[in-house]
Amino acid sequence: MHSVVKSMNSKIYDLNDINKYDEALRSAAEAVRNGGLVVFPTETVYGLGADATNDSAVKKIFQAKGRPSDNPLIVHFAKFDDCYEYVGEVSDAAKTIAEHFMPGPVTVIVKKGNALSPTVTAGLDTVAVRVPSDRFAHDFLKEAGCPVAAPSANISGKPSPTRAEYALEDMNGRADVILCGGDCLVGLESTVVDCTTEKVKILRPGAVTAEELMKVVTLDESSISESQTQRPRSPGMKYRHYKPDAYVIAVDGSDESIIKYLNDADFDEKCAVIMFDSILGHINAEVKLSLGDRNHPETAAHDLFAHFRYCDRAGITKIYVSCMPTDNIGDAYMNRLNKATDEYMMLGE
Ligand code: TXA
Ligand code: MG
């Protein structure tokens, strides 16, 4: 998986340096138009972008990430209207979702056209369209002037980068230009919604929630993710990405039961605990990472991947991490956590 050699000198820009802002955008846009790769921040996670109309450029993305070529990419636009030139039929549901939630952390699947690289869609007859709300992403896409195919900017299998330092860790030497823009606002990838069927289907939960989508379109309720209706008790045969190196134990229960469980657990210096503040204050562990206040689950969503990344860097071998209720953003949080989990600890009350 790590076999791709880091072979280029990446140009790295800090987008918060206003004196270099125009130069950074110009350099990134030029790189993309010339068939190169650009790392850029979005409100969800960092992306690794290439001109979606240039097949050899898009192929470089798969190479840089070590990504299986049967996994299609999301195409990013500065505004939704820009997509019509490149895609096929756009259903009313897709238009409605775009109207209500774009720019923002949602992706719609529509019919594909012929203008995009076939590698983007991995042989499917549909294509994923997203319009990020992050100002840096918007300005970069506008300057590029072409549709930009971009997966998350991590080596395949690793948690998506939500901070510039983690995008650099994976992509320095693999992308032509790296735009550093600070921490991503949401911290989990966009909600992916299939809009090609009569009732729309959620393929991946994210910050735009089932509850919100249901208010404006007809949702196929069976697509509301498994995690929302039923928490799997064993990780089973899941496709594993978002996985830190450590063995991950997902802990579910009341504060009291979790505190008791963790106080009885055998910690060594290679253990980390990722919990809400109401728990962290009552336990002794070398590495304690905060999910913030239980009543503000956005904080947990924002920091989960960053904590996983921190643990990888620190050589952590065992992680205890809190579950949360699967309403609203909790659905996306549990979806990602389930994919990283080796063992569940269901403590009840
Ligand atoms: O927030 C995000 O969506 C980030 C930022 C960079 O925009 N991107 C991202 O891309 O998460 P990636 O490649 O890591 O995930 C794209 C997801 C995959 O699960 C892929 O299978 C799905 O979207 N996807 C893409 N095109 C599709 C299609 N035509 N039909 C069904 N699923 C599709
Ligand atoms: Mg990804």
Short mmCIF file of C-alpha atoms and ligand atoms in Angstrom, two decimals:
data_model
loop_
_atom_site.label_atom_id
_atom_site.label_comp_id
_atom_site.label_asym_id
_atom_site.label_seq_id
_atom_site.Cartn_x
_atom_site.Cartn_y
_atom_site.Cartn_z
CA MET A 1 0.00 0.00 0.00
CA HIS A 2 2.88 2.35 0.73
CA SER A 3 4.84 1.26 -2.31
CA VAL A 4 4.44 4.47 -4.31
CA VAL A 5 7.68 6.42 -4.11
CA LYS A 6 7.45 10.03 -3.05
CA SER A 7 9.09 11.35 -6.15
CA MET A 8 8.30 15.03 -6.59
CA ASN A 9 8.97 18.31 -4.91
CA SER A 10 5.57 19.53 -3.81
CA LYS A 11 5.02 23.29 -3.76
CA ILE A 12 3.48 24.05 -0.38
CA TYR A 13 1.41 27.19 0.31
CA ASP A 14 -0.19 28.51 3.48
CA LEU A 15 -3.54 29.96 2.38
CA ASN A 16 -3.75 32.01 5.54
CA ASP A 17 -0.76 34.05 4.33
CA ILE A 18 -2.65 36.79 2.51
CA ASN A 19 0.46 38.02 0.74
CA LYS A 20 0.83 34.70 -1.06
CA TYR A 21 -2.88 33.96 -1.60
CA ASP A 22 -3.14 34.93 -5.26
CA GLU A 23 0.12 33.21 -6.11
CA ALA A 24 -1.01 30.04 -4.32
CA LEU A 25 -4.30 29.92 -6.22
CA ARG A 26 -2.63 30.64 -9.54
CA SER A 27 0.01 27.99 -8.99
CA ALA A 28 -2.57 25.36 -7.95
CA ALA A 29 -4.91 26.18 -10.83
CA GLU A 30 -2.03 26.00 -13.31
CA ALA A 31 -0.90 22.65 -11.92
CA VAL A 32 -4.40 21.18 -12.31
CA ARG A 33 -4.83 22.53 -15.84
CA ASN A 34 -1.45 21.04 -16.77
CA GLY A 35 -2.53 17.58 -15.63
CA GLY A 36 -0.98 17.71 -12.15
CA LEU A 37 -2.27 16.91 -8.66
CA VAL A 38 -3.31 19.51 -6.07
CA VAL A 39 -4.15 18.98 -2.39
CA PHE A 40 -6.78 21.48 -1.20
CA PRO A 41 -8.84 22.01 1.96
CA THR A 42 -12.63 21.68 2.02
CA GLU A 43 -15.14 22.03 4.86
CA THR A 44 -15.23 18.20 5.22
CA VAL A 45 -11.70 16.82 4.70
CA TYR A 46 -8.70 17.67 2.51
CA GLY A 47 -9.00 16.56 -1.13
CA LEU A 48 -6.44 15.37 -3.69
CA GLY A 49 -7.58 16.92 -6.98
CA ALA A 50 -6.98 16.52 -10.71
CA ASP A 51 -8.70 17.84 -13.86
CA ALA A 52 -11.70 15.51 -14.16
CA THR A 53 -11.66 15.77 -17.97
CA ASN A 54 -8.04 14.58 -18.22
CA ASP A 55 -7.81 10.80 -17.99
CA SER A 56 -4.07 10.53 -17.40
CA ALA A 57 -4.26 13.19 -14.67
CA VAL A 58 -7.09 11.32 -12.93
CA LYS A 59 -5.11 8.09 -13.07
CA LYS A 60 -2.33 9.79 -11.09
CA ILE A 61 -4.74 10.22 -8.17
CA PHE A 62 -5.21 6.46 -7.86
CA GLN A 63 -1.45 5.99 -8.04
CA ALA A 64 -0.65 8.63 -5.42
CA LYS A 65 -3.19 7.18 -2.97
CA GLY A 66 -2.71 3.50 -3.74
CA ARG A 67 -6.49 3.45 -4.29
CA PRO A 68 -8.28 0.53 -5.99
CA SER A 69 -9.37 1.72 -9.44
CA ASP A 70 -12.93 0.40 -9.06
CA ASN A 71 -13.78 3.11 -6.51
CA PRO A 72 -15.23 6.17 -8.32
CA LEU A 73 -14.30 9.79 -7.49
CA ILE A 74 -16.36 12.85 -6.58
CA VAL A 75 -16.21 15.75 -9.06
CA HIS A 76 -15.99 19.21 -7.46
CA PHE A 77 -17.35 22.45 -8.93
CA ALA A 78 -17.21 26.10 -7.83
CA LYS A 79 -21.01 26.31 -8.26
CA PHE A 80 -23.70 23.74 -9.04
CA ASP A 81 -24.70 25.29 -12.37
CA ASP A 82 -21.19 24.55 -13.67
CA CYS A 83 -21.90 20.81 -13.60
CA TYR A 84 -24.53 20.82 -16.36
CA GLU A 85 -21.87 21.08 -19.06
CA TYR A 86 -20.22 17.87 -17.87
CA VAL A 87 -22.91 15.50 -16.60
CA GLY A 88 -26.01 13.83 -18.05
CA GLU A 89 -29.55 14.12 -16.71
CA VAL A 90 -29.85 15.87 -13.36
CA SER A 91 -32.98 14.69 -11.52
CA ASP A 92 -35.35 17.08 -9.72
CA ALA A 93 -34.27 15.59 -6.40
CA ALA A 94 -30.61 16.42 -7.16
CA LYS A 95 -31.61 20.00 -8.05
CA THR A 96 -33.63 20.31 -4.85
CA ILE A 97 -30.75 19.06 -2.71
CA ALA A 98 -28.38 21.43 -4.50
CA GLU A 99 -30.74 24.35 -3.86
CA HIS A 100 -31.04 23.63 -0.16
CA PHE A 101 -27.62 22.35 0.84
CA MET A 102 -25.04 23.51 -1.72
CA PRO A 103 -22.49 24.84 -1.37
CA GLY A 104 -22.02 22.47 1.57
CA PRO A 105 -21.03 19.02 2.81
CA VAL A 106 -23.23 16.92 0.50
CA THR A 107 -22.60 15.05 -2.77
CA VAL A 108 -25.29 14.09 -5.28
CA ILE A 109 -25.07 11.14 -7.68
CA VAL A 110 -26.49 12.00 -11.13
CA LYS A 111 -26.32 10.46 -14.63
CA LYS A 112 -22.91 10.80 -16.20
CA GLY A 113 -22.16 12.61 -19.45
CA ASN A 114 -19.31 12.00 -21.88
CA ALA A 115 -17.14 14.97 -21.00
CA LEU A 116 -15.40 13.44 -17.98
CA SER A 117 -12.56 10.94 -17.79
CA PRO A 118 -13.97 7.38 -17.66
CA THR A 119 -11.58 6.71 -14.78
CA VAL A 120 -13.53 9.19 -12.60
CA THR A 121 -16.69 7.08 -12.75
CA ALA A 122 -14.92 3.70 -12.63
CA GLY A 123 -17.18 2.27 -15.31
CA LEU A 124 -20.49 3.34 -13.70
CA ASP A 125 -23.11 5.27 -15.67
CA THR A 126 -23.43 7.80 -12.86
CA VAL A 127 -21.18 10.51 -11.43
CA ALA A 128 -20.82 12.19 -8.03
CA VAL A 129 -21.12 16.01 -7.90
CA ARG A 130 -20.10 18.22 -4.99
CA VAL A 131 -19.85 21.98 -4.42
CA PRO A 132 -17.76 22.69 -1.30
CA SER A 133 -18.63 25.67 0.91
CA ASP A 134 -15.07 26.20 2.16
CA ARG A 135 -13.91 29.56 0.85
CA PHE A 136 -10.43 28.31 -0.06
CA ALA A 137 -11.90 25.34 -1.95
CA HIS A 138 -14.31 27.62 -3.76
CA ASP A 139 -11.61 30.10 -4.79
CA PHE A 140 -9.32 27.30 -5.99
CA LEU A 141 -12.09 25.61 -8.04
CA LYS A 142 -13.08 28.92 -9.58
CA GLU A 143 -9.50 29.75 -10.53
CA ALA A 144 -8.97 26.22 -11.94
CA GLY A 145 -11.99 26.67 -14.20
CA CYS A 146 -12.35 22.92 -14.79
CA PRO A 147 -14.19 20.20 -12.88
CA VAL A 148 -11.85 18.75 -10.25
CA ALA A 149 -12.03 15.05 -9.38
CA ALA A 150 -10.92 14.59 -5.78
CA PRO A 151 -10.99 11.86 -3.18
CA SER A 152 -9.82 12.50 0.36
CA ALA A 153 -6.09 13.31 0.41
CA ASN A 154 -4.98 10.28 2.43
CA ILE A 155 -3.08 7.16 1.50
CA SER A 156 -5.80 4.61 0.82
CA GLY A 157 -6.94 2.91 4.03
CA LYS A 158 -5.85 5.73 6.37
CA PRO A 159 -8.23 8.13 8.12
CA SER A 160 -9.03 11.16 5.93
CA PRO A 161 -6.87 14.22 6.71
CA THR A 162 -8.77 16.99 8.48
CA ARG A 163 -5.74 19.15 9.23
CA ALA A 164 -3.02 20.47 6.91
CA GLU A 165 -0.29 18.60 8.81
CA TYR A 166 -1.98 15.25 8.08
CA ALA A 167 -2.52 16.05 4.41
CA LEU A 168 1.19 16.92 4.22
CA GLU A 169 2.14 13.73 6.03
CA ASP A 170 0.54 11.60 3.31
CA MET A 171 0.87 13.76 0.20
CA ASN A 172 4.10 15.76 0.48
CA GLY A 173 6.11 14.44 -2.48
CA ARG A 174 3.08 12.95 -4.24
CA ALA A 175 1.19 16.10 -5.30
CA ASP A 176 2.44 19.05 -7.36
CA VAL A 177 0.89 21.70 -5.13
CA ILE A 178 -0.37 21.46 -1.55
CA LEU A 179 -2.69 24.19 -0.28
CA CYS A 180 -2.73 24.34 3.52
CA GLY A 181 -5.82 25.99 4.93
CA GLY A 182 -6.04 24.99 8.57
CA ASP A 183 -8.54 22.62 10.16
CA CYS A 184 -11.59 21.38 8.25
CA LEU A 185 -14.86 22.62 9.73
CA VAL A 186 -16.84 19.34 9.66
CA GLY A 187 -14.10 16.73 9.92
CA LEU A 188 -16.01 13.85 8.26
CA GLU A 189 -16.58 13.35 4.52
CA SER A 190 -19.69 14.65 2.73
CA THR A 191 -23.07 12.93 2.77
CA VAL A 192 -23.35 10.96 -0.51
CA VAL A 193 -26.89 10.82 -1.91
CA ASP A 194 -27.94 8.75 -4.92
CA CYS A 195 -30.45 10.92 -6.79
CA THR A 196 -30.89 8.66 -9.84
CA THR A 197 -33.69 6.57 -8.32
CA GLU A 198 -37.27 7.62 -7.60
CA LYS A 199 -36.62 7.78 -3.87
CA VAL A 200 -33.17 9.13 -3.07
CA LYS A 201 -30.76 6.92 -1.16
CA ILE A 202 -28.10 7.88 1.36
CA LEU A 203 -24.96 5.98 0.35
CA ARG A 204 -22.73 7.56 3.00
CA PRO A 205 -23.98 9.58 5.99
CA GLY A 206 -22.41 12.98 6.66
CA ALA A 207 -23.07 16.43 8.09
CA VAL A 208 -26.17 16.93 5.94
CA THR A 209 -28.37 14.46 7.81
CA ALA A 210 -31.22 12.10 6.91
CA GLU A 211 -33.50 14.29 9.04
CA GLU A 212 -32.61 17.36 6.96
CA LEU A 213 -32.84 15.59 3.60
CA MET A 214 -36.26 14.14 4.43
CA LYS A 215 -37.67 17.64 4.75
CA VAL A 216 -37.02 18.42 1.07
CA VAL A 217 -36.92 15.11 -0.88
CA THR A 218 -38.42 11.62 -0.63
CA LEU A 219 -35.88 9.40 1.03
CA ASP A 220 -35.69 5.64 0.63
CA GLU A 221 -35.87 4.88 4.35
CA SER A 222 -34.05 1.59 3.99
CA SER A 223 -30.99 3.62 3.01
CA ILE A 224 -30.82 5.41 6.34
CA SER A 225 -27.65 3.77 7.40
CA GLU A 226 -27.48 0.59 9.39
CA SER A 227 -25.85 2.48 12.23
CA GLN A 228 -28.95 4.60 12.71
CA THR A 229 -31.31 1.67 13.17
CA GLN A 230 -29.10 -1.01 14.60
CA ARG A 231 -25.61 -0.93 15.97
CA PRO A 232 -23.58 -3.90 14.78
CA ARG A 233 -22.30 -5.98 17.66
CA SER A 234 -19.45 -7.45 15.74
CA PRO A 235 -17.43 -5.72 13.05
CA GLY A 236 -18.00 -8.70 10.72
CA MET A 237 -16.85 -8.52 7.16
CA LYS A 238 -16.77 -4.76 6.80
CA TYR A 239 -14.69 -3.02 4.20
CA ARG A 240 -12.07 -1.34 6.33
CA HIS A 241 -11.00 2.13 5.71
CA TYR A 242 -10.66 5.05 8.13
CA LYS A 243 -8.60 2.62 10.18
CA PRO A 244 -5.85 3.74 12.56
CA ASP A 245 -2.96 1.32 13.15
CA ALA A 246 -4.12 0.57 16.70
CA TYR A 247 -6.63 -2.07 17.85
CA VAL A 248 -9.85 -0.07 18.32
CA ILE A 249 -12.39 -0.78 21.08
CA ALA A 250 -15.66 1.16 20.68
CA VAL A 251 -17.26 1.68 24.10
CA ASP A 252 -20.99 2.29 24.52
CA GLY A 253 -22.72 3.09 27.81
CA SER A 254 -23.54 5.76 30.36
CA ASP A 255 -20.78 8.03 31.69
CA GLU A 256 -20.78 6.11 34.98
CA SER A 257 -20.44 2.68 33.36
CA ILE A 258 -17.70 3.87 31.01
CA ILE A 259 -15.74 5.51 33.86
CA LYS A 260 -15.96 2.30 35.87
CA TYR A 261 -14.94 0.17 32.89
CA LEU A 262 -11.96 2.38 32.02
CA ASN A 263 -10.80 2.59 35.63
CA ASP A 264 -10.72 -1.23 35.72
CA ALA A 265 -8.97 -1.54 32.36
CA ASP A 266 -5.30 -2.37 31.98
CA PHE A 267 -3.61 0.64 30.41
CA ASP A 268 -0.05 0.83 29.29
CA GLU A 269 1.73 3.79 27.71
CA LYS A 270 0.67 2.66 24.25
CA CYS A 271 -3.06 3.00 25.04
CA ALA A 272 -5.15 6.04 24.15
CA VAL A 273 -8.60 7.02 25.36
CA ILE A 274 -10.84 9.11 23.08
CA MET A 275 -13.83 10.17 25.19
CA PHE A 276 -16.23 13.00 26.05
CA ASP A 277 -15.05 15.53 28.66
CA SER A 278 -17.56 14.23 31.21
CA ILE A 279 -15.57 10.97 31.25
CA LEU A 280 -11.98 12.13 30.71
CA GLY A 281 -11.87 14.05 34.00
CA HIS A 282 -12.50 10.86 35.97
CA ILE A 283 -9.94 8.50 34.52
CA ASN A 284 -6.19 8.08 34.56
CA ALA A 285 -4.59 7.30 31.22
CA GLU A 286 -1.36 8.46 29.59
CA VAL A 287 -3.02 9.63 26.40
CA LYS A 288 -6.43 11.26 26.80
CA LEU A 289 -8.03 12.83 23.71
CA SER A 290 -11.20 14.88 24.01
CA LEU A 291 -14.44 14.53 22.03
CA GLY A 292 -15.70 17.68 23.74
CA ASP A 293 -19.13 18.03 25.32
CA ARG A 294 -21.61 15.16 24.84
CA ASN A 295 -24.28 17.74 24.03
CA HIS A 296 -22.22 19.09 21.11
CA PRO A 297 -21.59 16.01 18.95
CA GLU A 298 -20.20 18.22 16.13
CA THR A 299 -16.99 18.49 18.16
CA ALA A 300 -16.63 14.70 18.24
CA ALA A 301 -17.23 14.49 14.47
CA HIS A 302 -14.73 17.28 13.91
CA ASP A 303 -11.95 15.61 15.92
CA LEU A 304 -12.37 11.83 15.44
CA PHE A 305 -10.08 11.46 12.40
CA ALA A 306 -7.54 13.94 13.80
CA HIS A 307 -7.34 11.87 16.99
CA PHE A 308 -6.87 8.66 15.00
CA ARG A 309 -4.06 10.34 13.08
CA TYR A 310 -2.46 11.54 16.31
CA CYS A 311 -2.55 7.97 17.64
CA ASP A 312 -0.85 6.62 14.51
CA ARG A 313 1.92 9.16 14.88
CA ALA A 314 2.36 8.42 18.58
CA GLY A 315 2.65 4.68 17.94
CA ILE A 316 -0.51 3.90 19.96
CA THR A 317 -1.47 0.21 19.82
CA LYS A 318 -4.86 0.23 21.59
CA ILE A 319 -7.59 2.87 21.46
CA TYR A 320 -10.74 3.07 23.61
CA VAL A 321 -13.20 5.37 21.86
CA SER A 322 -16.73 6.46 22.74
CA CYS A 323 -19.85 5.57 20.72
CA MET A 324 -22.64 8.14 20.46
CA PRO A 325 -26.38 8.15 19.64
CA THR A 326 -27.00 7.92 15.90
CA ASP A 327 -29.28 10.91 15.41
CA ASN A 328 -28.08 13.82 13.29
CA ILE A 329 -24.27 14.00 12.91
CA GLY A 330 -24.02 10.96 15.22
CA ASP A 331 -25.03 8.77 12.27
CA ALA A 332 -21.95 9.82 10.27
CA TYR A 333 -19.71 9.57 13.35
CA MET A 334 -20.87 6.01 14.10
CA ASN A 335 -20.60 5.03 10.41
CA ARG A 336 -16.89 6.00 10.40
CA LEU A 337 -16.25 4.59 13.87
CA ASN A 338 -17.87 1.25 12.95
CA LYS A 339 -15.47 0.96 10.03
CA ALA A 340 -12.47 1.47 12.33
CA THR A 341 -13.65 -0.78 15.18
CA ASP A 342 -12.13 -4.16 16.07
CA GLU A 343 -14.22 -4.82 19.18
CA TYR A 344 -17.38 -3.42 20.79
CA MET A 345 -17.84 -3.01 24.51
CA MET A 346 -21.57 -2.59 25.22
CA LEU A 347 -21.87 -1.51 28.86
CA GLY A 348 -25.48 -0.40 29.05
CA GLU A 349 -26.53 1.92 31.86
O1 TXA B 1 -16.21 15.25 1.65
C1 TXA B 1 -15.90 14.57 0.67
O2 TXA B 1 -16.74 13.99 -0.02
C2 TXA B 1 -14.39 14.46 0.33
C3 TXA B 1 -13.90 15.85 -0.10
C4 TXA B 1 -12.48 15.82 -0.60
O3 TXA B 1 -14.77 16.39 -1.05
N1 TXA B 1 -14.18 13.49 -0.71
C5 TXA B 1 -14.28 12.16 -0.48
O4 TXA B 1 -13.97 11.37 -1.57
O5 TXA B 1 -14.61 11.69 0.59
P1 TXA B 1 -13.72 9.82 -1.46
O6 TXA B 1 -13.20 9.42 -2.79
O7 TXA B 1 -12.85 9.52 -0.30
O8 TXA B 1 -15.15 9.22 -1.29
C6 TXA B 1 -16.07 9.25 -2.37
C7 TXA B 1 -17.22 8.33 -2.09
C8 TXA B 1 -16.78 6.88 -2.19
O9 TXA B 1 -17.44 6.15 -1.17
C9 TXA B 1 -17.29 6.48 -3.58
O10 TXA B 1 -17.53 5.10 -3.67
C10 TXA B 1 -18.56 7.31 -3.70
O11 TXA B 1 -18.24 8.54 -3.09
N2 TXA B 1 -18.93 7.54 -5.11
C11 TXA B 1 -18.29 8.30 -6.03
N3 TXA B 1 -18.91 8.26 -7.22
C12 TXA B 1 -19.98 7.44 -7.07
C13 TXA B 1 -21.01 6.98 -7.94
N4 TXA B 1 -21.08 7.34 -9.22
N5 TXA B 1 -21.95 6.14 -7.43
C14 TXA B 1 -21.88 5.78 -6.13
N6 TXA B 1 -20.93 6.17 -5.26
C15 TXA B 1 -19.99 6.99 -5.72
MG MG B 2 -11.74 8.69 1.28
#
